[in-house]
CSV table of C-alpha atoms and ligand atoms in Angstrom, one decimal:
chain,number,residue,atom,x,y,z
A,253,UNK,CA,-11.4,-13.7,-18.0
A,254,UNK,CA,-14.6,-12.3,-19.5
A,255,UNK,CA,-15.6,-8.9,-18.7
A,256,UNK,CA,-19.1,-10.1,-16.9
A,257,UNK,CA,-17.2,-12.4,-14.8
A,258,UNK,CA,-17.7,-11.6,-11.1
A,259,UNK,CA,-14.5,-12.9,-9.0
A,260,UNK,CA,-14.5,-14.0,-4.9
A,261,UNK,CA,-11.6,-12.3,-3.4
A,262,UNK,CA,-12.2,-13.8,0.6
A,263,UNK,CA,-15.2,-13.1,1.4
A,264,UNK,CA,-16.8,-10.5,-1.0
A,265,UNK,CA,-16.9,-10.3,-4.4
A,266,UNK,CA,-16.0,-8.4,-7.0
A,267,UNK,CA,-17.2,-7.4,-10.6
A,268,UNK,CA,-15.3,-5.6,-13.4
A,269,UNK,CA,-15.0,-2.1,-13.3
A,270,UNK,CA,-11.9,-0.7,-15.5
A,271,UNK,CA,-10.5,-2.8,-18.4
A,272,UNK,CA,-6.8,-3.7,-18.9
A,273,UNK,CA,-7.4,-1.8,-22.3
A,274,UNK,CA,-8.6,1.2,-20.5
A,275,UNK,CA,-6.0,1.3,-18.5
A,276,UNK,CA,-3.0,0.8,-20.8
A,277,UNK,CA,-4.2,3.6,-22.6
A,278,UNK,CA,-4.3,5.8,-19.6
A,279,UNK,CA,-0.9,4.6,-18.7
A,280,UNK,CA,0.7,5.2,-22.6
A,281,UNK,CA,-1.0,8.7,-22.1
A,282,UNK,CA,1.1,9.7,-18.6
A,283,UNK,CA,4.2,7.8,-19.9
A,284,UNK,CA,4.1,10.2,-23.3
A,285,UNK,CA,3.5,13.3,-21.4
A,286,UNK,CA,6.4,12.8,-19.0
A,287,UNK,CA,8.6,11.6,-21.8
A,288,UNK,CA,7.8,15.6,-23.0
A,289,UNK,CA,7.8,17.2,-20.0
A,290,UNK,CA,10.8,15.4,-18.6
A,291,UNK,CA,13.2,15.3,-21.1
A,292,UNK,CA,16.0,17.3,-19.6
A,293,UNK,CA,15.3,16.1,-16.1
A,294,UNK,CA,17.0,12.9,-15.5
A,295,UNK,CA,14.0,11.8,-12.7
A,296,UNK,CA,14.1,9.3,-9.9
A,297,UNK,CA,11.0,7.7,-9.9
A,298,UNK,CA,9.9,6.4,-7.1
A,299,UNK,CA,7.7,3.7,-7.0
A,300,UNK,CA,5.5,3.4,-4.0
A,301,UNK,CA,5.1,-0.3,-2.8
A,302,UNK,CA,3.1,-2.5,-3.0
A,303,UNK,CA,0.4,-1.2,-4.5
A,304,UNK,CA,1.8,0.5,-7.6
A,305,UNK,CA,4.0,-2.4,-8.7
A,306,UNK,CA,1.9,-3.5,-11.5
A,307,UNK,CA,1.1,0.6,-12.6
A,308,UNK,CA,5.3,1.3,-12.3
A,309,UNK,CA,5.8,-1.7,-14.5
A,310,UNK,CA,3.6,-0.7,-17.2
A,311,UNK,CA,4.4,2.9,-17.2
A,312,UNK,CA,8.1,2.7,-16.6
A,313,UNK,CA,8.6,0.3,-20.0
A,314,UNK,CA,7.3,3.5,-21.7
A,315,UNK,CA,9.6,5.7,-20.8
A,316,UNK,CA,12.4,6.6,-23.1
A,317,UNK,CA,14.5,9.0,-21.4
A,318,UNK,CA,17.2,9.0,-18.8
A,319,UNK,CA,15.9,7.8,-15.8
A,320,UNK,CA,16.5,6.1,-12.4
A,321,UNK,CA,14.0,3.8,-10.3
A,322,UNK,CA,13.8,3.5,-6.9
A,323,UNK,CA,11.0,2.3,-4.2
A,324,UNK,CA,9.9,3.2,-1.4
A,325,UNK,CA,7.5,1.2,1.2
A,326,UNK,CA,4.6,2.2,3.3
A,327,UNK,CA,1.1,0.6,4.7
A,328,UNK,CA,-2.3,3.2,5.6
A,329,UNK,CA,-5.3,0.7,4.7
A,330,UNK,CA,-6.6,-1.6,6.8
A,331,UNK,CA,-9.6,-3.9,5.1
A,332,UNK,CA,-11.7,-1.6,3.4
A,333,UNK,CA,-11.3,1.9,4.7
A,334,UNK,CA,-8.2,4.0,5.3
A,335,UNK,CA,-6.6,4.1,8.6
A,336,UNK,CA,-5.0,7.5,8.0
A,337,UNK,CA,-1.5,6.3,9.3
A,338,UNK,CA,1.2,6.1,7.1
A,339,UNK,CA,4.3,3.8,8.6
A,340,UNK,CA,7.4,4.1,6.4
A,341,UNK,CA,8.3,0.5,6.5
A,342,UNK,CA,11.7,0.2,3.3
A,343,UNK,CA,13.1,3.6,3.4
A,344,UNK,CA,15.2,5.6,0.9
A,345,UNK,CA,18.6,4.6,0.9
A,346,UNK,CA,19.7,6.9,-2.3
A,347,UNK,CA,21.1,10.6,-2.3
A,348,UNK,CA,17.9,13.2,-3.3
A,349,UNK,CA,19.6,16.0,-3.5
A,350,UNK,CA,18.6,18.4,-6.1
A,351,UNK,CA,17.0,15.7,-8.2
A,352,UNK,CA,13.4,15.8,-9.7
A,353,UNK,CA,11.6,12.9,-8.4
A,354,UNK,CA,8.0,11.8,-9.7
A,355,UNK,CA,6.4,9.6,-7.0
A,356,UNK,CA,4.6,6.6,-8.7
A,357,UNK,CA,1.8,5.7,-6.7
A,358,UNK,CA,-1.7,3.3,-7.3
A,359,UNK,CA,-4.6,5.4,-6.2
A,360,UNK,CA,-5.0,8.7,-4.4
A,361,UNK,CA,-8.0,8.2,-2.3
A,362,UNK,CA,-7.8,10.8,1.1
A,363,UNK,CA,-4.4,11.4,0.0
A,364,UNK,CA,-2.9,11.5,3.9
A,365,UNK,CA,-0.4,8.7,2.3
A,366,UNK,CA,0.4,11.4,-0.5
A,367,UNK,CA,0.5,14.4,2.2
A,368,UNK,CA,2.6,12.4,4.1
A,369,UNK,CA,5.4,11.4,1.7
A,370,UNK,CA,5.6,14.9,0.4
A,371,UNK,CA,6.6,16.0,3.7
A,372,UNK,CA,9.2,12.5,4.3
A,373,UNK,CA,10.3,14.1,0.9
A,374,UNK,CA,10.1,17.7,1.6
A,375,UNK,CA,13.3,16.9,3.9
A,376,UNK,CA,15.1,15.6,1.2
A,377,UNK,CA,16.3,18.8,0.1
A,378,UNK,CA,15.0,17.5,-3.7
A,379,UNK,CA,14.8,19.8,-6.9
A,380,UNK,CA,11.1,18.8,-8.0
A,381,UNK,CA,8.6,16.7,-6.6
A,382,UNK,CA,5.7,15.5,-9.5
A,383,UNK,CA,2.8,12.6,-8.2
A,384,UNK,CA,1.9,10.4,-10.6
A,385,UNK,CA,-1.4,8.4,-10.0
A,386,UNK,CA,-3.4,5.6,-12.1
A,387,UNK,CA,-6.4,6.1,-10.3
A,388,UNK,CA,-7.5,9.2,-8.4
A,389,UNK,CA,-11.3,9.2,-6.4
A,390,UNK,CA,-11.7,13.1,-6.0
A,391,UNK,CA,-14.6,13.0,-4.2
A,392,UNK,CA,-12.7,11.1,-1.1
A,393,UNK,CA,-9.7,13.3,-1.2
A,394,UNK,CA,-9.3,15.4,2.4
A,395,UNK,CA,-6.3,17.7,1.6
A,396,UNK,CA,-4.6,19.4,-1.5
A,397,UNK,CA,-2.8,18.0,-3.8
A,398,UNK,CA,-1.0,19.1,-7.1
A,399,UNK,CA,-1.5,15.7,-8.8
A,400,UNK,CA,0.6,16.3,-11.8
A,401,UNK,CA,-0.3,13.0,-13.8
A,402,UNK,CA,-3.4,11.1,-12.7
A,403,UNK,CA,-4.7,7.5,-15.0
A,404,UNK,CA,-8.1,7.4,-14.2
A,405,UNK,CA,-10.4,9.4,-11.7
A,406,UNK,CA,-12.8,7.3,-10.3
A,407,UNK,CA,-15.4,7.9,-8.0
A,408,UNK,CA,-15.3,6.7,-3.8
A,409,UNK,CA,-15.5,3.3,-4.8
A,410,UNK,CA,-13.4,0.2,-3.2
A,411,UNK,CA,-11.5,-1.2,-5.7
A,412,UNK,CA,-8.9,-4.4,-6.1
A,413,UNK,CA,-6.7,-5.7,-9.8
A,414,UNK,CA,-4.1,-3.9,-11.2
A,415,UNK,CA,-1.9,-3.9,-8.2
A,416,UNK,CA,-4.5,-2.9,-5.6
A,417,UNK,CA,-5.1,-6.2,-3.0
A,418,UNK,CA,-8.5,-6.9,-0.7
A,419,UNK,CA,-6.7,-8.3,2.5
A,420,UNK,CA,-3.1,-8.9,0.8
A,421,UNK,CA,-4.9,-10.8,-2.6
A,422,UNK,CA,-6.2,-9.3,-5.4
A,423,UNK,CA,-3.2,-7.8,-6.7
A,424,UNK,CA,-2.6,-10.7,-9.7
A,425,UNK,CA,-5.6,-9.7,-11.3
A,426,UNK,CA,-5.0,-7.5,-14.8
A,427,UNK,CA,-8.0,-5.2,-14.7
A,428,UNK,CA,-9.7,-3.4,-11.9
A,429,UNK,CA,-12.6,-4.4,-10.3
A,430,UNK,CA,-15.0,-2.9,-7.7
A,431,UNK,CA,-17.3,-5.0,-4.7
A,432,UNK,CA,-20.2,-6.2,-6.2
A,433,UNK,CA,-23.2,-4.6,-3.7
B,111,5GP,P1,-4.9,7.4,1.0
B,111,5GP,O1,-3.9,7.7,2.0
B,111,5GP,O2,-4.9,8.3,-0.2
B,111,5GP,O3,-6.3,7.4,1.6
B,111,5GP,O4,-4.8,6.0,0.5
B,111,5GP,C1,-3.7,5.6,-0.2
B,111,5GP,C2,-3.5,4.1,-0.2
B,111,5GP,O5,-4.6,3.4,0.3
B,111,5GP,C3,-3.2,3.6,-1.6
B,111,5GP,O6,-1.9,3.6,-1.9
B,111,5GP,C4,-3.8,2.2,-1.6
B,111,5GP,O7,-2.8,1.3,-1.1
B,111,5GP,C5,-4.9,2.2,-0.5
B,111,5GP,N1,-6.2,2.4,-1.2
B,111,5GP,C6,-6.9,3.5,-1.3
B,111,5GP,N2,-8.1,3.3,-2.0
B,111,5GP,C7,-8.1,2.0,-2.3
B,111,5GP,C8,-9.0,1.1,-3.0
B,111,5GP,O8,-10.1,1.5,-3.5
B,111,5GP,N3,-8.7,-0.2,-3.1
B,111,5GP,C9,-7.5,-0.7,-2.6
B,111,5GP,N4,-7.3,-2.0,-2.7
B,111,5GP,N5,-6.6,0.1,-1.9
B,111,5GP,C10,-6.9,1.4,-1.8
C-alpha cells in the first residue's frame, strides 16, 4: 500500500497518517527503555485487548528480559467518540501480588479507560504500576495520568490501523490512518 492511498473502512474513509516505519521506531524506542529501566523487575505486562494486540506484538518481541504476559479485556468506544464506560469483559485470572506490572495499551485518548484500570488494579495489592501507550492525544485527555512510556502523541484526531478498528474493522491494516475530512 502506497502512502497516498486513501482506504474505505464502512462508510468513511481514511488517509495515511503514521507510517509503519514511524512507528517501529517509536516502539524499538519504549522496548529499549524498559529493557533498562526494567531489568531487575521481572514485569507482568499486561496487554489491553483488542486494541493493543498489534502494539504488544511488536513491542513485546523486543524485550529481552524476564518477563510474563498476560491480557486483559475491556470495551469504552462506541463509533467515533468515547462512551466514558469501561466494562471489564476477560478479567485477570493471575496472582498480582507485589509484582510490577506495565499495562500495554493502544491510545490514551480521555484516559477514563486508563483511570479506570488503575483503580481495577489499585486493588490488586501490585508492587508497581507503569502505562505504556503507542499513541497518546494530549489535548483530549480529562484526568491525570503518569504515562510512563508513550509511542507517539498525536493530536484529537480519530484514527484506525495498527490495531485500532472503525466499527470492529480496521485493525489488519499496518500503519495508522486518520478520516479523510
Ligand atoms: P479513552 O478511555 O482514553 O477515551 O479511550 C481509550 C480507548 O478508546 C482506546 O483503548 C481505544 O480502544 C479507543 N480509542 C480512543 N481513541 C481512538 C481513536 O482515535 N481511534 C480508535 N479506533 N479508537 C480509539
Amino acid at each position: 500500500m502506497t502512502m497516498s492511498r486513501l482506504v474505505t473502512i464502512k462508510d468513511r474513509q481514511f488517509k495515511p497518517y503514521i507510517s509503519k516505519k514511524k512507528m517501529e521506531l517509536a516502539v524499538k524506542s519504549i522496548a529499549s527503555a524498559m529493557n533498562r529501566d526494567l531489568k531487575k523487575e521481572c514485569p507482568v505486562f499486561l496487554v489491553v485487548l483488542n486494541g493493543s494486540f498489534m502494539f504488544a506484538s511488536d513491542l513485546l518481541k523486543e524485550i529481552t528480559i524476564p518477563c510474563e504476559i498476560s491480557f486483559i479485556k475491556v470495551a469504552s468506544y462506541v463509533g467515533t467518540s468515547s462512551t466514558g464506560n469501561v466494562t471489564e469483559l476477560i478479567g485477570l485470572s493471575e496472582d498480582l501480588t507485589d509484582r510490577t506490572v506495565v499495562i500495554v495499551e493502544d491510545i490514551v485518548d480521555s484516559g477514563l479507560t486508563m483511570q479506570r484500570l488503575l483503580a481495577l488494579l489499585k486493588t490488586k495489592k501490585v508492587k508497581k504500576i507503569k502505562i505504556a501507550t503507542a499513541l497518546f492525544k494530549p489535548k483530549a485527555c480529562k484526568v491525570k495520568l503518569k504515562l510512563d512510556y508513550v509511542g507517539i502523541e498525536i493530536p484529537n484526531d480519530f484514527v484506525v490501523g495498527y490495531g485500532l478498528d472503525y466499527q470492529g474493522f480496521g485493525r489488519n491494516l499496518k500503519q495508522l490512518y486518520v478520516l479523510a475530512k
